[in-house]
Coordinates of C-alpha atoms and ligand atoms in Angstrom, one line a residue:
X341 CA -94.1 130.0 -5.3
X342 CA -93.6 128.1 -8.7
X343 CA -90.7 127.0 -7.3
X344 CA -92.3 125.2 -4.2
X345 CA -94.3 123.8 -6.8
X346 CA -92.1 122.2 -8.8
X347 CA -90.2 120.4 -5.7
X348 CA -93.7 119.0 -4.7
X349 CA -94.5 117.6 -7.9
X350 CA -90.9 116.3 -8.3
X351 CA -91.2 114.7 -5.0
X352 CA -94.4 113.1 -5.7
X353 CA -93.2 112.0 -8.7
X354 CA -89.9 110.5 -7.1
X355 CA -92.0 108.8 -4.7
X356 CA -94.4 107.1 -7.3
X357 CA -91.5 106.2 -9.7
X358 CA -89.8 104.6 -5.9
X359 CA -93.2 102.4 -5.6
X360 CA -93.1 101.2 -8.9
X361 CA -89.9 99.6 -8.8
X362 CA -90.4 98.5 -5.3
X363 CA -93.2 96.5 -7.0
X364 CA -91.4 95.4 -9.9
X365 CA -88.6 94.1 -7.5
X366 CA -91.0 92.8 -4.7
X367 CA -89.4 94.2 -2.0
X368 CA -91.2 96.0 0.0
X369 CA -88.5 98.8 0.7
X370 CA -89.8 102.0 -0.6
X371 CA -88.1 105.1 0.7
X372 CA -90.8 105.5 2.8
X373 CA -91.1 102.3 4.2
X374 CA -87.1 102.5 4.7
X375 CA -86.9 105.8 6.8
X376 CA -89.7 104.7 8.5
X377 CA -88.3 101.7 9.6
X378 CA -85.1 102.9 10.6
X379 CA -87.1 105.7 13.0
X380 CA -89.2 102.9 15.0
X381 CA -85.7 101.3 15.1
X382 CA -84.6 104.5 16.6
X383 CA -87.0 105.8 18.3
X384 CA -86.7 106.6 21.7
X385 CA -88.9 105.1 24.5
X386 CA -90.6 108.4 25.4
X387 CA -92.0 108.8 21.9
X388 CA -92.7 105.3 21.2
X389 CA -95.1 105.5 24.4
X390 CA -96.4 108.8 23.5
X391 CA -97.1 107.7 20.0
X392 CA -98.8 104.4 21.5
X393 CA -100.7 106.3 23.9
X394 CA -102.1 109.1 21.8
X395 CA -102.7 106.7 18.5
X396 CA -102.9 103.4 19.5
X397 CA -103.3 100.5 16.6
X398 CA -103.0 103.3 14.5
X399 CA -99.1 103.8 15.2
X400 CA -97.7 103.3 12.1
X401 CA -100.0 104.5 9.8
X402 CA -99.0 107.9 11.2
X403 CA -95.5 107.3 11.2
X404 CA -95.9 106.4 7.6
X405 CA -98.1 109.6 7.0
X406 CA -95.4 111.6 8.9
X407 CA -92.5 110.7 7.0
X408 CA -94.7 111.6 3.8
X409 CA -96.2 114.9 4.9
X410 CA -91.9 116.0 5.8
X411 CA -90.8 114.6 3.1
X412 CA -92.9 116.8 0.5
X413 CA -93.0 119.6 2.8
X414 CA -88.9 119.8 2.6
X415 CA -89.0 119.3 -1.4
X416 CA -91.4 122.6 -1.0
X417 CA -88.5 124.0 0.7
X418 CA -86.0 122.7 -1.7
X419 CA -88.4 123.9 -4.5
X420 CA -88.5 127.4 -3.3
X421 CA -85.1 127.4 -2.8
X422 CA -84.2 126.1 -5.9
X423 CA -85.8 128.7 -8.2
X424 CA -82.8 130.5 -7.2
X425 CA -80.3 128.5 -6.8
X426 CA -80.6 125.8 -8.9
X427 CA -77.8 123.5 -7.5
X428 CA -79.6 123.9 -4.0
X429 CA -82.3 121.9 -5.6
X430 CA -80.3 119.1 -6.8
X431 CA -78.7 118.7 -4.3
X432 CA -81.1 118.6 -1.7
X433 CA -82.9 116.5 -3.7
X434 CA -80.2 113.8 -4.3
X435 CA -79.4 114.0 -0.6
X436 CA -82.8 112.8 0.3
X437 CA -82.7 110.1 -2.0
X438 CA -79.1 108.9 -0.5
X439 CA -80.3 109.6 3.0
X440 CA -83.3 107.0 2.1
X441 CA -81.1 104.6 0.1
X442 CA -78.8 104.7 3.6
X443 CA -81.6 103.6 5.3
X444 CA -83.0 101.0 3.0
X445 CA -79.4 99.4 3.1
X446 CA -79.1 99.3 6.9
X447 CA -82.3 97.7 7.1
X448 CA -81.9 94.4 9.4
X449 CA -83.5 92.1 6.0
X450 CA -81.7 94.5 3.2
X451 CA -80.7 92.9 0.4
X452 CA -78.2 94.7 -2.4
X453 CA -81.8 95.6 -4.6
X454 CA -83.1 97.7 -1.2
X455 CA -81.0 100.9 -2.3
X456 CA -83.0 100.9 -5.8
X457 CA -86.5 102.2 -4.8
X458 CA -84.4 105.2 -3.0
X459 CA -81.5 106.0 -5.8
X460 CA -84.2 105.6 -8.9
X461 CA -86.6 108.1 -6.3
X462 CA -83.3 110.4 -6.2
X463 CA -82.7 110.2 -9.8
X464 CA -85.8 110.8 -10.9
X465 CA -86.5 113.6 -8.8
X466 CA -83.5 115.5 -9.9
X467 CA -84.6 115.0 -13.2
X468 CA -88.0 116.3 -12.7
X469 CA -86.8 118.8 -11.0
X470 CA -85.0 120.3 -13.4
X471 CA -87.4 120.0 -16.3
X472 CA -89.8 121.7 -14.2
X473 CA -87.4 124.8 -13.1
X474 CA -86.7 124.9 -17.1
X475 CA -90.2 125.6 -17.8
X476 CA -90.8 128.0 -14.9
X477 CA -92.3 131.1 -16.4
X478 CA -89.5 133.9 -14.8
X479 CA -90.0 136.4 -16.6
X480 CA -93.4 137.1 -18.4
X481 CA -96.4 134.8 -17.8
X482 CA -96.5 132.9 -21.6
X483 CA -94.9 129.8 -19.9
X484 CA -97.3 129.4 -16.9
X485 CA -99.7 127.5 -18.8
X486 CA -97.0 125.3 -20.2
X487 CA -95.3 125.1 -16.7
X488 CA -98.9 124.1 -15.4
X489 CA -99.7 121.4 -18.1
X490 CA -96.3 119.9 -17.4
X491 CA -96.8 120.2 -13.9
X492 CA -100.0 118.5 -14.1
X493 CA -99.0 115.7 -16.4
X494 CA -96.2 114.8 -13.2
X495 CA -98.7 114.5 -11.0
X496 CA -100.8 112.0 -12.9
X497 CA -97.8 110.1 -13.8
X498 CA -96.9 109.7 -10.2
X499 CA -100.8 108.8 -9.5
X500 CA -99.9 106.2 -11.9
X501 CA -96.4 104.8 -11.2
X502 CA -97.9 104.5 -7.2
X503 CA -101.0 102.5 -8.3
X504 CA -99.4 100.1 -10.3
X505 CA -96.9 99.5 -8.2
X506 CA -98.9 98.9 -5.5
X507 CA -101.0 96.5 -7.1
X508 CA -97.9 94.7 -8.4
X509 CA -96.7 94.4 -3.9
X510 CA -100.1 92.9 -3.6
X511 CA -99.5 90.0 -6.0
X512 CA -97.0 89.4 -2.9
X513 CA -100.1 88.9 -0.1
X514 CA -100.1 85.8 1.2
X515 CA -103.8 85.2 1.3
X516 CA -104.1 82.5 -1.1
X517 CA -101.2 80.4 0.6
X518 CA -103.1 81.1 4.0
X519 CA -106.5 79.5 2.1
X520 CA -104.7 76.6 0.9
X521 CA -103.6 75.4 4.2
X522 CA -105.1 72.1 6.0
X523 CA -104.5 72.6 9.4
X524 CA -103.7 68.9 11.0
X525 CA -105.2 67.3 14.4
X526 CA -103.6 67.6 17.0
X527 CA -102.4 64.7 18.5
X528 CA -103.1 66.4 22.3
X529 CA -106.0 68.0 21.7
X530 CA -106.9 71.1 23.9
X531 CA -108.6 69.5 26.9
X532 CA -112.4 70.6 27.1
X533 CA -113.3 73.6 29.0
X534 CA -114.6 73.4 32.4
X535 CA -118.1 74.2 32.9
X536 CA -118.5 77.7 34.6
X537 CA -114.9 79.0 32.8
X538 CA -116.9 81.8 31.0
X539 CA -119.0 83.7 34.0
X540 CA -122.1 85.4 32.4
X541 CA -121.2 89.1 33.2
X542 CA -121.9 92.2 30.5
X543 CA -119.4 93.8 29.7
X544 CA -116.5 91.3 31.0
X545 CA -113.6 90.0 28.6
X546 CA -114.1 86.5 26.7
X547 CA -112.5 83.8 27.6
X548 CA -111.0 83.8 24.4
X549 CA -110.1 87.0 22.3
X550 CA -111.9 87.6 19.5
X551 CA -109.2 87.7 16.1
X552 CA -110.3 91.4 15.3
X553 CA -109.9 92.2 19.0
X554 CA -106.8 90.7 19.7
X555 CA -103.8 92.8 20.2
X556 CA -100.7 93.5 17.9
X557 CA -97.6 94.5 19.0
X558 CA -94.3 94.6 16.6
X559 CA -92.4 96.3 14.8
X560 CA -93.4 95.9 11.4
X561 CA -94.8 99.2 9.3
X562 CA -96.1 96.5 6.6
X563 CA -96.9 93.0 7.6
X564 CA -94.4 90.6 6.3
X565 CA -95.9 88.5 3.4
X566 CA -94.2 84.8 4.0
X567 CA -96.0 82.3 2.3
X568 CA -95.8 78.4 3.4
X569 CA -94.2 77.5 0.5
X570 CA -91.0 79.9 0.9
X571 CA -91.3 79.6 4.6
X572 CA -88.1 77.9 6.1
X573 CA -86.9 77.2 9.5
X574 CA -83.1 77.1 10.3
X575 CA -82.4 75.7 13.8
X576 CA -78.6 76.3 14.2
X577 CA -75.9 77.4 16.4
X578 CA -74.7 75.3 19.7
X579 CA -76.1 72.5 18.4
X580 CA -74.2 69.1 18.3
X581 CA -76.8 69.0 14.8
X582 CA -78.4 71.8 12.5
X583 CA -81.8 71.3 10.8
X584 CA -83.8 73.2 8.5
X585 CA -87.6 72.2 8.2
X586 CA -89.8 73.3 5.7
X587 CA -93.4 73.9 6.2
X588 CA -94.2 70.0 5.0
X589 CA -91.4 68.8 7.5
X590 CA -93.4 70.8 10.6
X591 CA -96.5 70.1 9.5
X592 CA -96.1 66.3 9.3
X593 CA -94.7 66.8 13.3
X594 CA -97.6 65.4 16.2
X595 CA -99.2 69.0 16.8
X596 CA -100.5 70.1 20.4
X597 CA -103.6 72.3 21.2
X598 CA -103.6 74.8 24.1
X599 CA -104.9 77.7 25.7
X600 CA -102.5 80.4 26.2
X601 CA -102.9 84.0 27.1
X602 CA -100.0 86.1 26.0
X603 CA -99.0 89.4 26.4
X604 CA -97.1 92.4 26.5
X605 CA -94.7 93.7 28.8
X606 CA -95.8 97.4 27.7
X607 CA -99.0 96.7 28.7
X608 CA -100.1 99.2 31.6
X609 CA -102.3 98.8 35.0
X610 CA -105.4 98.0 33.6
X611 CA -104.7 97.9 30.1
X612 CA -105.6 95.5 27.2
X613 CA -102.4 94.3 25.6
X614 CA -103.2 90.6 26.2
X615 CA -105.4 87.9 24.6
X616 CA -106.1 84.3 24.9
X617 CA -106.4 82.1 22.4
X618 CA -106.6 78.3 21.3
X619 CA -103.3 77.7 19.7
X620 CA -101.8 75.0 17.6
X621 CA -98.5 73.6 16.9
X622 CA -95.6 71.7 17.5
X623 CA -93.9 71.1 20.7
X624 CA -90.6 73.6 20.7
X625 CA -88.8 70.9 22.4
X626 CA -89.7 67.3 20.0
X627 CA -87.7 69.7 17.7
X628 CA -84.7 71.3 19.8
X629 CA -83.6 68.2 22.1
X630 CA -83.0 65.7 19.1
X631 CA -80.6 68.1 18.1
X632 CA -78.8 68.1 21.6
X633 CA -78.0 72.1 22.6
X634 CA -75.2 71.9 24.1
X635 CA -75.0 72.8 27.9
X636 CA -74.5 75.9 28.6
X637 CA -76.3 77.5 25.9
X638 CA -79.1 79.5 27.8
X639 CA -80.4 81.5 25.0
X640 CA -82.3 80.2 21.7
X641 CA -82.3 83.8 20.0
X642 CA -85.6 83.4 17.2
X643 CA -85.1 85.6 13.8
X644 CA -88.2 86.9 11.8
X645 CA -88.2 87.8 8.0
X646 CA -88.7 91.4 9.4
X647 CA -85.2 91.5 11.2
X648 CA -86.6 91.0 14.2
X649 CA -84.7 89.7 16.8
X650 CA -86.4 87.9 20.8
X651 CA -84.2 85.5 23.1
X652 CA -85.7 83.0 25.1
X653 CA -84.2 81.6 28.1
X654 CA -83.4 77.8 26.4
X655 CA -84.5 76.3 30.0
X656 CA -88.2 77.7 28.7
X657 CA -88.1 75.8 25.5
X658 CA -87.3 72.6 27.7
X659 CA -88.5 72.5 30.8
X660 CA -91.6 70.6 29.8
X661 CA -94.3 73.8 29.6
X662 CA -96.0 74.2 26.2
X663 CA -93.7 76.4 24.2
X664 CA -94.7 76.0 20.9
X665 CA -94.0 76.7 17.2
X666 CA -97.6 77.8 16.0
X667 CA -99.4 77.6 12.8
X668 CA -102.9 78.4 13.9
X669 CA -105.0 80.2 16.7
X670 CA -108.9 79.8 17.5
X671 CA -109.4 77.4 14.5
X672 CA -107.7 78.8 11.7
X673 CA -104.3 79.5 10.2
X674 CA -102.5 82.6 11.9
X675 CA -103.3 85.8 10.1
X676 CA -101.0 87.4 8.6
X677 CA -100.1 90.2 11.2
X678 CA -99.9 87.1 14.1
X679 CA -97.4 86.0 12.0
X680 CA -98.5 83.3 9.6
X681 CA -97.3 80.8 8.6
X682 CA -95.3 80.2 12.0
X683 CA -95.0 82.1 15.4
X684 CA -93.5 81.6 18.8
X685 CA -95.9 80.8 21.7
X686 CA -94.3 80.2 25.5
X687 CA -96.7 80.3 28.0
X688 CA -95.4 82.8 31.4
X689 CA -93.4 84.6 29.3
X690 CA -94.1 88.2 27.9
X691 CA -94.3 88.6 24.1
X692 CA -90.9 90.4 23.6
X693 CA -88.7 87.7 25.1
X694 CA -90.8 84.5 23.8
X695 CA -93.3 85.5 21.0
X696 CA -91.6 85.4 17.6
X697 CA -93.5 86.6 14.7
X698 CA -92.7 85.4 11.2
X699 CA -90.5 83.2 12.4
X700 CA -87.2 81.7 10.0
X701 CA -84.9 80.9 12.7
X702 CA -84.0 79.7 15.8
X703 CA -80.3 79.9 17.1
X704 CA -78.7 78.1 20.3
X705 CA -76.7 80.6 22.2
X706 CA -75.8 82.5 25.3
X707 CA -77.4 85.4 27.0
X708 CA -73.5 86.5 27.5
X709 CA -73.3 86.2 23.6
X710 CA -76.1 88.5 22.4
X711 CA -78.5 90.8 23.1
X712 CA -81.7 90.9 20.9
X713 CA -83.5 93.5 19.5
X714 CA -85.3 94.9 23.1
X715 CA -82.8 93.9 25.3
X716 CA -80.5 96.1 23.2
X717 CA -83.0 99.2 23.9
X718 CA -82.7 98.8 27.7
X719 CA -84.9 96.1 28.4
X720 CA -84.5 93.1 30.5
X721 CA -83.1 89.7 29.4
X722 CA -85.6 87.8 31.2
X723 CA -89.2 89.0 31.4
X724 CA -91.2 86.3 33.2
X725 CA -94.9 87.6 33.0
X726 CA -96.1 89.2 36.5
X727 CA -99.2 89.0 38.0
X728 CA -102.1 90.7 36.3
X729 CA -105.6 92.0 37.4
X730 CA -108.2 93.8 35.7
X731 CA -111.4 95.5 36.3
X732 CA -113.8 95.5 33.0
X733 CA -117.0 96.3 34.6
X734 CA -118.5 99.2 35.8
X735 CA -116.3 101.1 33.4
X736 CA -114.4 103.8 34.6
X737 CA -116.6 107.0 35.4
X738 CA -119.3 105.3 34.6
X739 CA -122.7 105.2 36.5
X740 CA -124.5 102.4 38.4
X741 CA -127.7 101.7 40.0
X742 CA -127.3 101.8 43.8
X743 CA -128.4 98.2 45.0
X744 CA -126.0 95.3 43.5
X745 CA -123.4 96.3 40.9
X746 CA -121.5 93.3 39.2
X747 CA -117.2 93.6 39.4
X748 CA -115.8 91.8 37.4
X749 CA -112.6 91.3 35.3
X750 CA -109.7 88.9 34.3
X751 CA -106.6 87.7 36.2
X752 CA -103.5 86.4 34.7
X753 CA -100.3 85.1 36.0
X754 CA -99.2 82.4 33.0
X755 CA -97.5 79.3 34.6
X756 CA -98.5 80.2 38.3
X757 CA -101.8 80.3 37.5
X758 CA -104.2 82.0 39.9
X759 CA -105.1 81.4 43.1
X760 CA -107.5 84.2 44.2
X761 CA -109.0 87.8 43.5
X762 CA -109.7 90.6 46.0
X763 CA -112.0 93.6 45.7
X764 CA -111.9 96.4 47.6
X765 CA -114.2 99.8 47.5
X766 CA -112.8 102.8 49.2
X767 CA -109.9 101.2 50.5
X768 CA -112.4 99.4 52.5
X769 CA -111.7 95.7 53.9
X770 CA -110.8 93.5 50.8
X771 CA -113.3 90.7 49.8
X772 CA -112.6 87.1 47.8
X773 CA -114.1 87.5 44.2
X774 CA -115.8 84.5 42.7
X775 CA -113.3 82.7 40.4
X776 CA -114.2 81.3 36.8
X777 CA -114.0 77.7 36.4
X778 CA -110.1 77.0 35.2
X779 CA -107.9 73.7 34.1
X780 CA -105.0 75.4 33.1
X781 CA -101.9 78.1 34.6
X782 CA -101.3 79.3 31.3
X783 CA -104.8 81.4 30.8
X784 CA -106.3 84.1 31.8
X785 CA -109.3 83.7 34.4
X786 CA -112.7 85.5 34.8
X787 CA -113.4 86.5 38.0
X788 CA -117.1 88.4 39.7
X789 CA -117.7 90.2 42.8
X790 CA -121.5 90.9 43.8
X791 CA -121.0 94.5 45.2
X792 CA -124.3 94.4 47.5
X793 CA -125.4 97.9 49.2
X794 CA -123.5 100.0 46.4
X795 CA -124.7 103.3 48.0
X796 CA -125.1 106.8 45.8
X797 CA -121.5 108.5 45.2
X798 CA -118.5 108.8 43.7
X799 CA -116.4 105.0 44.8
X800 CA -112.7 103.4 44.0
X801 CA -112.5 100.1 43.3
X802 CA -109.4 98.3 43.4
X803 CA -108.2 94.9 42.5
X804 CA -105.6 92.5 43.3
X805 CA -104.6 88.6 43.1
X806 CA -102.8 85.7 44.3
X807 CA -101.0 83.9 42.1
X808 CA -101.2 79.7 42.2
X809 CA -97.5 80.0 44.4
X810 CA -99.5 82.4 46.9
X811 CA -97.5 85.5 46.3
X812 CA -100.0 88.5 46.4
X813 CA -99.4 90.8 43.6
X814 CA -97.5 93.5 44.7
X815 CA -99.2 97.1 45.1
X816 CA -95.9 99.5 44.0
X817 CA -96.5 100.9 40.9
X818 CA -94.0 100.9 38.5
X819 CA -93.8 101.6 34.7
X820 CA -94.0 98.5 31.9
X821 CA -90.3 99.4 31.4
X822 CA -88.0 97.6 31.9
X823 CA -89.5 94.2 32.8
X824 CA -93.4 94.7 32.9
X825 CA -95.6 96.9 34.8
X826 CA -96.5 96.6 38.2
X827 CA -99.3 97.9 40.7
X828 CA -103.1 97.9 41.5
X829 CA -105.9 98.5 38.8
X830 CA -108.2 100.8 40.5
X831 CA -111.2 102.6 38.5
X832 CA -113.3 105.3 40.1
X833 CA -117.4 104.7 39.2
X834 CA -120.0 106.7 40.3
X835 CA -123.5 105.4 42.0
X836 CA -126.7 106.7 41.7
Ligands
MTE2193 N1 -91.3 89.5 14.2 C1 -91.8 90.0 15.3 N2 -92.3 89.3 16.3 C2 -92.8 89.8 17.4 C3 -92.7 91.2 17.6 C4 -92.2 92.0 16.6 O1 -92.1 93.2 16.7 N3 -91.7 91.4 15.4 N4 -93.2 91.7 18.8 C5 -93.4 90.8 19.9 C6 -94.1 91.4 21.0 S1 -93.4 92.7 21.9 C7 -95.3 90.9 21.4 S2 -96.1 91.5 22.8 C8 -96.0 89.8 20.6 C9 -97.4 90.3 20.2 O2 -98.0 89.3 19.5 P1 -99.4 89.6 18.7 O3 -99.1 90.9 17.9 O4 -99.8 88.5 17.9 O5 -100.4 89.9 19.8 O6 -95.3 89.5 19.4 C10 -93.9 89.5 19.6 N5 -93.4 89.0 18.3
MO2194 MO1 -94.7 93.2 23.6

């Protein structure tokens, strides 16, 4: 029992001691943090959905909770254990601290420092360990107070050593550089939106995404901290020239404004991993062409500070769409978990293959050459965006007055733009929705179909659209993996 107790406290302890010097080095590679990491890296696809699926946004605050909550529950283990055979303890012990140190080293962004957080965490909770078995009261109760004091004292100490440390990873937020930025006009402004591109329907999505709202997809378990002055951009590889800009050198570039709706190829039938926003940046070609790719080279793989690794089909970057290195969305500077101070924008193509977060660098190559981060977990090279629609109102199982319900929704289909949107209830005749007002491919658009008669019942609705080349979008279902779902979005309401 005493035993058990000890391991927890030495763990705790170990852990504490581990953010500490993760603060002192600024790095944020805590054992935690490290194991943690190397799991999402790891994980397979079943779980990642599961985990996705059952906690949403919330993904990695679990993970990070889960790696805790086994962590201390195996130093209980070890503790028991321990108080008899003491070398069990040490052991154990050290080997969680190498396991972690393994996995802070094999981290995509380690640096030789990573390991420290982990070996100190080791060291430590050896030590602790062992002080704490010494003062185990075996054999008559005299020493329990002692035991209990010392005990005790650990914990605070740990308390301690993780506050401060904390507070010393905080000096690293990049808040104060994102305040200090000016954002520059754009030399090709946004044009002005059409009147009648935001229909007035309750309960349908805005036209653009609401920051708070908008969805975040990666793989990061603590947003990378990148401030503009450390922020550096090395364009290299099949180049006949290499550059490196610095956040002065892109922001002095002539800066475009657009519309884009991105989005993710894990997104389900009718789910909400998309948003559209107002973005603004520089052209990704004004910078690539001057520095001649060569031919040939059909990938531009984009590196983040977080390891993270997305290739882009170079014809994307060139072919005269707005792919764009971005420095601000809706009005301000990108926060921090869209990736200030630069991201990756390309309109028509899904976020894993186009979207780089964080990003440090951009290198000319083949698709024969290298596989990025997804593509080496299965998925497909090249993940054009497919054809989207979505019904937001009536929610599903919800309840309507009989009369006239309002259908409505958004349709997407980046670079093809869209051409029409069909309604149908009980797989009845389809009918032409009203579209919203549009001037661009690259957006979603609002869409509303007056549902006269709506008689008392149980109904299906169902959805589909045409895309601007006149393809209808197909009604197979099939899973986001491994190029983007597929399939009707159908919601059952009730009347009445
Ligand atoms: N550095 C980095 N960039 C990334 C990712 C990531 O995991 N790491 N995820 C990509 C994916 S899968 C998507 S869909 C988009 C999501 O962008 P958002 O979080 O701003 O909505 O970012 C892309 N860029
Ligand atoms: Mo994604």
């Amino acid at each position: 029992m005493l035993g058990g107790v000890a391991g927890l406290v030495a763990a705790l302890l170990a852990l504490g001691v581990a953010q500490l010097v993760s603060g002192l080095l600024e790095r944020p590679s805590t054992p935690v943090v490290s194991v943690g990491g190397a799991f999402v890296d790891r994980t397979p696809r079943w779980l990642k959905e599961f985990a996705i699926r059952q906690f949403g946004q919330h993904d990695k605050q679990v993970l990070l909770a889960g790696v805790i909550t086994t962590v201390l529950l195996g130093a209980v283990v070890i503790g028991v254990l321990a108080a008899r055979r003491r070398w069990i303890g040490y052991a154990g012990v050290a080997a969680l601290g190498l396991v972690a140190a393994g996995a802070a080293a094999t981290r995509p962004t380690a640096t030789a420092v990573d390991v420290l957080p982990s070996l100190v965490a080791g060291a430590v909770g050896v030590a602790a360990l062992a002080l704490l078995l010494r003062s185990t009261p075996v054999v008559h109760s005299a020493g329990r107070r002692s035991f209990l004091v010392f005990a005790g004292g650990s914990a605070a100490a740990a308390g301690v050593a993780a506050l401060v440390g904390q507070r010393l990873t905080d000096r690293l937020d990049v808040g104060a550089s994102r305040r200090a930025v000016a954002l520059p006009k754009p030399v090709s402004p946004a044009p002005a939106l059409p009147a009648g591109a935001q229909l007035a329907v309750p309960g349908i999505t805005g036209f653009y995404t609401e920051p708070r709202d908008f969805y975040r997809v990666d793989t990061a378990l603590v947003v990378p901290q990148l401030s503009t002055d450390d922020w550096k951009l090395h364009i290299h590889g099949q180049v006949a020239e290499e550059r490196t800009l610095r956040w002065d050198d892109l922001l002095a570039m002539p800066m475009i404004e657009r519309d884009i709706t991105i989005s993710c190829v894990s997104n389900e039938v009718g789910g909400n991993l998309a948003g559209n926003a107002r973005w603004l940046g520089v052209p990704v070609k004004s910078l690539l062409q001057p520095l001649r790719p060569k031919t040939g080279a059909d990938q531009v793989v984009s590196r983040s500070v977080d390891g993270m690794t997305i290739g882009t089909p170079t014809a994307a970057l060139l072919d005269g769409r707005d792919a764009m290195l971005v420095v601000a969305m809706n009005g301000e500077p990108l926060r921090p978990e869209h990736g200030f101070p630069v991201r990756m924008v390309v309109p028509g193509l899904y976020g894993y293959v186009s979207a780089c977060k964080w990003i440090t660098s951009m290198e000319v190559t083949t698709f024969a050459a290298y596989d990025p981060y997804w593509v080496q977990r299965g998925w497909k090279e090249q993940a054009p965006i497919k054809t989207f629609s979505r019904i937001d109102t009536p929610k599903p199982l919800s309840t309507s007055t009989p009369g006239t319900v309002a259908v409505g929704g958004v349709a997407w289909a980046q670079e093809r733009g869209i051409s029409a949107v069909e309604v149908r209830v009980d797989e009845g005749p389809w009918q032409k929705a009203e579209l919203a007002a549009s001037n661009t491919k690259d957006t979603w658009r609002q869409w509303l179909w007056r549902w006269t008669g709506a008689t008392s019942g149980v109904h299906t609705l169902q959805v589909r659209a045409t895309d601007g080349t006149g393809a209808v979008q197909p009604e197979k279902r099939e899973a986001p993996f491994p190029s983007g779902a597929t399939g009707w979005h159908s919601v059952v309401v009730r009347v009445g």
